[in-house]
Amino acid sequence: MKRNILIHPDPRLKKICSPVVDLTDELRQLADDMLETMYDAPGIGLAAPQIGMLDRLIVMDCVKEEGEAPRPLIMFNPEVVASSDETNVYEEGCLSIPEQFAEVTRPKIVDVAWIDRDGNAQRETFDGLWATCVQHEIDHLNGKLFIDYLKPMKRQMITRKMQKLKREQARE
Ligand SMILES: [Zn+2]
C-alpha cells in the first residue's frame, strides 16, 4: 500500500527515530509499503519518518541504468560504522522537499551495518551515489535533512517555498 509522503516543514521530520527491537510483520509490511511508495514517487531512497513513522527504517534502490535489475534494500537500524576521508559532492534532492536540489559534501565511501527484512545482520561498503543516498536516509532517522547542510539563507529560501507549496496543497 502506497503511503503519503510528508512535506517539510513537519515536526515529525525533525524527530530522532527509535531503534527497532522486535522485527514484527507490521514492520515488514511498513518496509514493503515504503519501497512501493519510493518507486512510485519516483525516488531512490525513503526513510520511515517521511511517512510519519518514527522507526529506524530506511529503504533504497539507486540502480538507475535502464534494463539493469532493481536492487531494493530494506535496512532496519542502519548505522554508518566507518567512512572515508575522501569526500564526494552530489546534487541532492528529497521526496519531502520536492523539486529542490542542492550540492552536499559527504564521505565518498561508507561501511554500513543493518538488519535486513529477515532479521539478519548485514554489512556492506557503499560508494558513489549509494553512499550519498544511504547517508542522506540515515540522517532522516536523526531528524536531519539535506538542507541542514546548506547556508541559512538558502535553507530559509527552500523552507519558504515548501511552506507556500503546502498552503497551495491545503487549498486544493
Ligand atoms: Zn530525504
PDB file of C-alpha atoms and ligand atoms in Angstrom:
ATOM      1  CA  MET A   1       0.000   0.000   0.000  1.00  0.00           C
ATOM      2  CA  LYS A   2       1.284   3.392  -1.019  1.00  0.00           C
ATOM      3  CA  ARG A   3       1.744   5.858   1.857  1.00  0.00           C
ATOM      4  CA  ASN A   4       1.582   9.638   1.986  1.00  0.00           C
ATOM      5  CA  ILE A   5       4.949  11.395   1.995  1.00  0.00           C
ATOM      6  CA  LEU A   6       5.268  14.258   4.483  1.00  0.00           C
ATOM      7  CA  ILE A   7       6.487  17.585   3.128  1.00  0.00           C
ATOM      8  CA  HIS A   8       8.976  19.756   5.034  1.00  0.00           C
ATOM      9  CA  PRO A   9       8.469  21.588   7.341  1.00  0.00           C
ATOM     10  CA  ASP A  10       6.857  18.975   9.583  1.00  0.00           C
ATOM     11  CA  PRO A  11       7.775  18.292  13.225  1.00  0.00           C
ATOM     12  CA  ARG A  12       7.922  14.523  12.522  1.00  0.00           C
ATOM     13  CA  LEU A  13      10.825  15.133  10.126  1.00  0.00           C
ATOM     14  CA  LYS A  14      12.841  16.626  12.995  1.00  0.00           C
ATOM     15  CA  LYS A  15      12.498  13.708  15.424  1.00  0.00           C
ATOM     16  CA  ILE A  16      15.111  11.150  16.456  1.00  0.00           C
ATOM     17  CA  CYS A  17      13.658   7.763  15.488  1.00  0.00           C
ATOM     18  CA  SER A  18      13.628   4.741  17.802  1.00  0.00           C
ATOM     19  CA  PRO A  19      15.638   1.571  17.157  1.00  0.00           C
ATOM     20  CA  VAL A  20      13.653  -1.449  16.025  1.00  0.00           C
ATOM     21  CA  VAL A  21      13.892  -4.064  18.773  1.00  0.00           C
ATOM     22  CA  ASP A  22      11.267  -6.522  17.571  1.00  0.00           C
ATOM     23  CA  LEU A  23      11.051  -7.178  13.837  1.00  0.00           C
ATOM     24  CA  THR A  24       7.301  -7.707  13.504  1.00  0.00           C
ATOM     25  CA  ASP A  25       5.194  -8.441  10.419  1.00  0.00           C
ATOM     26  CA  GLU A  26       3.816  -4.899  10.728  1.00  0.00           C
ATOM     27  CA  LEU A  27       7.332  -3.520  10.332  1.00  0.00           C
ATOM     28  CA  ARG A  28       7.986  -5.773   7.337  1.00  0.00           C
ATOM     29  CA  GLN A  29       4.749  -4.553   5.789  1.00  0.00           C
ATOM     30  CA  LEU A  30       5.786  -0.975   6.519  1.00  0.00           C
ATOM     31  CA  ALA A  31       9.114  -1.594   4.725  1.00  0.00           C
ATOM     32  CA  ASP A  32       7.318  -3.077   1.698  1.00  0.00           C
ATOM     33  CA  ASP A  33       4.926  -0.105   1.643  1.00  0.00           C
ATOM     34  CA  MET A  34       7.875   2.267   1.785  1.00  0.00           C
ATOM     35  CA  LEU A  35       9.513   0.608  -1.235  1.00  0.00           C
ATOM     36  CA  GLU A  36       6.241   0.822  -3.158  1.00  0.00           C
ATOM     37  CA  THR A  37       5.903   4.498  -2.181  1.00  0.00           C
ATOM     38  CA  MET A  38       9.524   5.218  -3.128  1.00  0.00           C
ATOM     39  CA  TYR A  39       9.323   3.567  -6.571  1.00  0.00           C
ATOM     40  CA  ASP A  40       6.012   5.288  -7.247  1.00  0.00           C
ATOM     41  CA  ALA A  41       7.309   8.776  -6.355  1.00  0.00           C
ATOM     42  CA  PRO A  42       9.793   8.042  -8.020  1.00  0.00           C
ATOM     43  CA  GLY A  43      12.765   8.229  -5.694  1.00  0.00           C
ATOM     44  CA  ILE A  44      15.935   6.319  -4.827  1.00  0.00           C
ATOM     45  CA  GLY A  45      15.548   6.344  -1.043  1.00  0.00           C
ATOM     46  CA  LEU A  46      12.914   6.795   1.656  1.00  0.00           C
ATOM     47  CA  ALA A  47      13.097   6.895   5.449  1.00  0.00           C
ATOM     48  CA  ALA A  48      10.256   5.916   7.802  1.00  0.00           C
ATOM     49  CA  PRO A  49       9.793   9.424   9.307  1.00  0.00           C
ATOM     50  CA  GLN A  50       8.994  10.690   5.804  1.00  0.00           C
ATOM     51  CA  ILE A  51       5.734   8.759   6.024  1.00  0.00           C
ATOM     52  CA  GLY A  52       5.256   9.693   9.675  1.00  0.00           C
ATOM     53  CA  MET A  53       6.635   6.509  11.274  1.00  0.00           C
ATOM     54  CA  LEU A  54       9.361   7.167  13.833  1.00  0.00           C
ATOM     55  CA  ASP A  55      11.187   3.828  13.479  1.00  0.00           C
ATOM     56  CA  ARG A  56      14.811   3.418  12.400  1.00  0.00           C
ATOM     57  CA  LEU A  57      13.980   2.032   8.967  1.00  0.00           C
ATOM     58  CA  ILE A  58      15.090   3.111   5.501  1.00  0.00           C
ATOM     59  CA  VAL A  59      14.654   1.691   2.022  1.00  0.00           C
ATOM     60  CA  MET A  60      16.639   2.451  -1.108  1.00  0.00           C
ATOM     61  CA  ASP A  61      17.445   1.422  -4.652  1.00  0.00           C
ATOM     62  CA  CYS A  62      19.992   3.510  -6.518  1.00  0.00           C
ATOM     63  CA  VAL A  63      20.028   1.394  -9.701  1.00  0.00           C
ATOM     64  CA  LYS A  64      19.453   3.917 -12.457  1.00  0.00           C
ATOM     65  CA  GLU A  65      20.550   2.184 -15.652  1.00  0.00           C
ATOM     66  CA  GLU A  66      17.726   1.247 -17.953  1.00  0.00           C
ATOM     67  CA  GLY A  67      17.457  -2.541 -18.166  1.00  0.00           C
ATOM     68  CA  GLU A  68      19.548  -3.164 -15.056  1.00  0.00           C
ATOM     69  CA  ALA A  69      17.888  -5.326 -12.415  1.00  0.00           C
ATOM     70  CA  PRO A  70      16.455  -3.350  -9.482  1.00  0.00           C
ATOM     71  CA  ARG A  71      18.132  -3.769  -6.107  1.00  0.00           C
ATOM     72  CA  PRO A  72      15.645  -2.906  -3.375  1.00  0.00           C
ATOM     73  CA  LEU A  73      17.313  -2.632   0.030  1.00  0.00           C
ATOM     74  CA  ILE A  74      15.441  -2.656   3.333  1.00  0.00           C
ATOM     75  CA  MET A  75      17.512  -1.575   6.319  1.00  0.00           C
ATOM     76  CA  PHE A  76      16.416  -1.706   9.944  1.00  0.00           C
ATOM     77  CA  ASN A  77      18.678   0.142  12.415  1.00  0.00           C
ATOM     78  CA  PRO A  78      21.171   1.204   9.719  1.00  0.00           C
ATOM     79  CA  GLU A  79      24.394   2.623  11.034  1.00  0.00           C
ATOM     80  CA  VAL A  80      27.490   4.080   9.378  1.00  0.00           C
ATOM     81  CA  VAL A  81      30.332   2.148  11.025  1.00  0.00           C
ATOM     82  CA  ALA A  82      33.193   3.661   9.019  1.00  0.00           C
ATOM     83  CA  SER A  83      33.559   6.449   6.483  1.00  0.00           C
ATOM     84  CA  SER A  84      36.308   7.588   4.116  1.00  0.00           C
ATOM     85  CA  ASP A  85      38.226  10.838   4.482  1.00  0.00           C
ATOM     86  CA  GLU A  86      37.720  11.329   0.787  1.00  0.00           C
ATOM     87  CA  THR A  87      34.528  13.235   0.075  1.00  0.00           C
ATOM     88  CA  ASN A  88      32.087  13.461  -2.787  1.00  0.00           C
ATOM     89  CA  VAL A  89      29.732  16.241  -3.842  1.00  0.00           C
ATOM     90  CA  TYR A  90      26.292  15.317  -5.117  1.00  0.00           C
ATOM     91  CA  GLU A  91      23.336  17.439  -6.047  1.00  0.00           C
ATOM     92  CA  GLU A  92      20.819  16.050  -3.566  1.00  0.00           C
ATOM     93  CA  GLY A  93      17.083  16.172  -3.508  1.00  0.00           C
ATOM     94  CA  CYS A  94      14.462  14.736  -1.159  1.00  0.00           C
ATOM     95  CA  LEU A  95      10.931  13.425  -1.598  1.00  0.00           C
ATOM     96  CA  SER A  96       9.952  15.575   1.423  1.00  0.00           C
ATOM     97  CA  ILE A  97      11.392  18.681  -0.284  1.00  0.00           C
ATOM     98  CA  PRO A  98      10.077  18.272  -3.833  1.00  0.00           C
ATOM     99  CA  GLU A  99      11.837  19.903  -6.759  1.00  0.00           C
ATOM    100  CA  GLN A 100      14.582  21.494  -4.683  1.00  0.00           C
ATOM    101  CA  PHE A 101      18.184  20.429  -5.222  1.00  0.00           C
ATOM    102  CA  ALA A 102      21.497  21.495  -3.743  1.00  0.00           C
ATOM    103  CA  GLU A 103      25.063  20.259  -3.581  1.00  0.00           C
ATOM    104  CA  VAL A 104      26.028  18.455  -0.382  1.00  0.00           C
ATOM    105  CA  THR A 105      29.507  17.183   0.529  1.00  0.00           C
ATOM    106  CA  ARG A 106      29.709  13.818   2.298  1.00  0.00           C
ATOM    107  CA  PRO A 107      32.236  10.984   2.756  1.00  0.00           C
ATOM    108  CA  LYS A 108      32.661   9.199  -0.565  1.00  0.00           C
ATOM    109  CA  ILE A 109      32.712   5.663   0.844  1.00  0.00           C
ATOM    110  CA  VAL A 110      30.887   4.334   3.911  1.00  0.00           C
ATOM    111  CA  ASP A 111      30.597   0.982   5.643  1.00  0.00           C
ATOM    112  CA  VAL A 112      27.037   0.436   6.798  1.00  0.00           C
ATOM    113  CA  ALA A 113      25.669  -2.185   9.183  1.00  0.00           C
ATOM    114  CA  TRP A 114      21.960  -3.010   9.380  1.00  0.00           C
ATOM    115  CA  ILE A 115      19.353  -5.687   9.995  1.00  0.00           C
ATOM    116  CA  ASP A 116      17.652  -6.969   6.846  1.00  0.00           C
ATOM    117  CA  ARG A 117      13.992  -7.918   6.258  1.00  0.00           C
ATOM    118  CA  ASP A 118      14.668 -11.465   7.529  1.00  0.00           C
ATOM    119  CA  GLY A 119      16.302 -10.218  10.730  1.00  0.00           C
ATOM    120  CA  ASN A 120      19.866 -11.000   9.623  1.00  0.00           C
ATOM    121  CA  ALA A 121      22.776  -8.677  10.352  1.00  0.00           C
ATOM    122  CA  GLN A 122      24.289  -7.238   7.177  1.00  0.00           C
ATOM    123  CA  ARG A 123      27.310  -5.115   6.475  1.00  0.00           C
ATOM    124  CA  GLU A 124      28.353  -3.592   3.173  1.00  0.00           C
ATOM    125  CA  THR A 125      30.605  -0.920   1.703  1.00  0.00           C
ATOM    126  CA  PHE A 126      28.830   1.704  -0.379  1.00  0.00           C
ATOM    127  CA  ASP A 127      30.415   4.106  -2.846  1.00  0.00           C
ATOM    128  CA  GLY A 128      29.243   6.967  -5.046  1.00  0.00           C
ATOM    129  CA  LEU A 129      25.505   7.585  -5.263  1.00  0.00           C
ATOM    130  CA  TRP A 130      24.726   4.619  -2.984  1.00  0.00           C
ATOM    131  CA  ALA A 131      26.963   6.105  -0.273  1.00  0.00           C
ATOM    132  CA  THR A 132      25.355   9.529  -0.588  1.00  0.00           C
ATOM    133  CA  CYS A 133      21.863   8.046  -0.543  1.00  0.00           C
ATOM    134  CA  VAL A 134      22.393   5.837   2.499  1.00  0.00           C
ATOM    135  CA  GLN A 135      23.887   8.755   4.465  1.00  0.00           C
ATOM    136  CA  HIS A 136      21.005  11.017   3.430  1.00  0.00           C
ATOM    137  CA  GLU A 137      18.452   8.417   4.572  1.00  0.00           C
ATOM    138  CA  ILE A 138      20.196   7.682   7.868  1.00  0.00           C
ATOM    139  CA  ASP A 139      20.240  11.450   8.530  1.00  0.00           C
ATOM    140  CA  HIS A 140      16.430  11.358   8.304  1.00  0.00           C
ATOM    141  CA  LEU A 141      16.383   8.931  11.268  1.00  0.00           C
ATOM    142  CA  ASN A 142      18.213  11.585  13.286  1.00  0.00           C
ATOM    143  CA  GLY A 143      15.864  14.402  12.286  1.00  0.00           C
ATOM    144  CA  LYS A 144      18.319  15.839   9.811  1.00  0.00           C
ATOM    145  CA  LEU A 145      17.527  16.988   6.269  1.00  0.00           C
ATOM    146  CA  PHE A 146      19.954  17.700   3.414  1.00  0.00           C
ATOM    147  CA  ILE A 147      19.067  21.398   3.605  1.00  0.00           C
ATOM    148  CA  ASP A 148      20.556  21.428   7.133  1.00  0.00           C
ATOM    149  CA  TYR A 149      23.953  21.273   5.385  1.00  0.00           C
ATOM    150  CA  LEU A 150      23.236  24.465   3.425  1.00  0.00           C
ATOM    151  CA  LYS A 151      23.873  28.055   4.397  1.00  0.00           C
ATOM    152  CA  PRO A 152      20.991  29.529   6.455  1.00  0.00           C
ATOM    153  CA  MET A 153      19.846  31.881   3.678  1.00  0.00           C
ATOM    154  CA  LYS A 154      19.491  29.080   1.154  1.00  0.00           C
ATOM    155  CA  ARG A 155      17.822  26.821   3.726  1.00  0.00           C
ATOM    156  CA  GLN A 156      15.280  29.505   4.631  1.00  0.00           C
ATOM    157  CA  MET A 157      14.545  30.163   0.978  1.00  0.00           C
ATOM    158  CA  ILE A 158      13.775  26.482   0.371  1.00  0.00           C
ATOM    159  CA  THR A 159      11.707  26.235   3.562  1.00  0.00           C
ATOM    160  CA  ARG A 160       9.608  29.231   2.499  1.00  0.00           C
ATOM    161  CA  LYS A 161       8.989  27.627  -0.883  1.00  0.00           C
ATOM    162  CA  MET A 162       7.842  24.446   0.852  1.00  0.00           C
ATOM    163  CA  GLN A 163       5.529  26.395   3.178  1.00  0.00           C
ATOM    164  CA  LYS A 164       3.977  28.002   0.124  1.00  0.00           C
ATOM    165  CA  LEU A 165       3.632  24.618  -1.591  1.00  0.00           C
ATOM    166  CA  LYS A 166       1.893  23.176   1.485  1.00  0.00           C
ATOM    167  CA  ARG A 167      -0.509  26.128   1.649  1.00  0.00           C
ATOM    168  CA  GLU A 168      -1.367  25.578  -2.000  1.00  0.00           C
ATOM    169  CA  GLN A 169      -1.873  21.851  -1.466  1.00  0.00           C
ATOM    170  CA  ALA A 170      -4.116  22.528   1.552  1.00  0.00           C
ATOM    171  CA  ARG A 171      -6.350  24.733  -0.580  1.00  0.00           C
ATOM    172  CA  GLU A 172      -6.806  22.100  -3.274  1.00  0.00           C
TER     173      GLU A 172
HETATM  174 ZN    ZN B   1      15.258  12.771   2.027  1.00  0.00          ZN
END
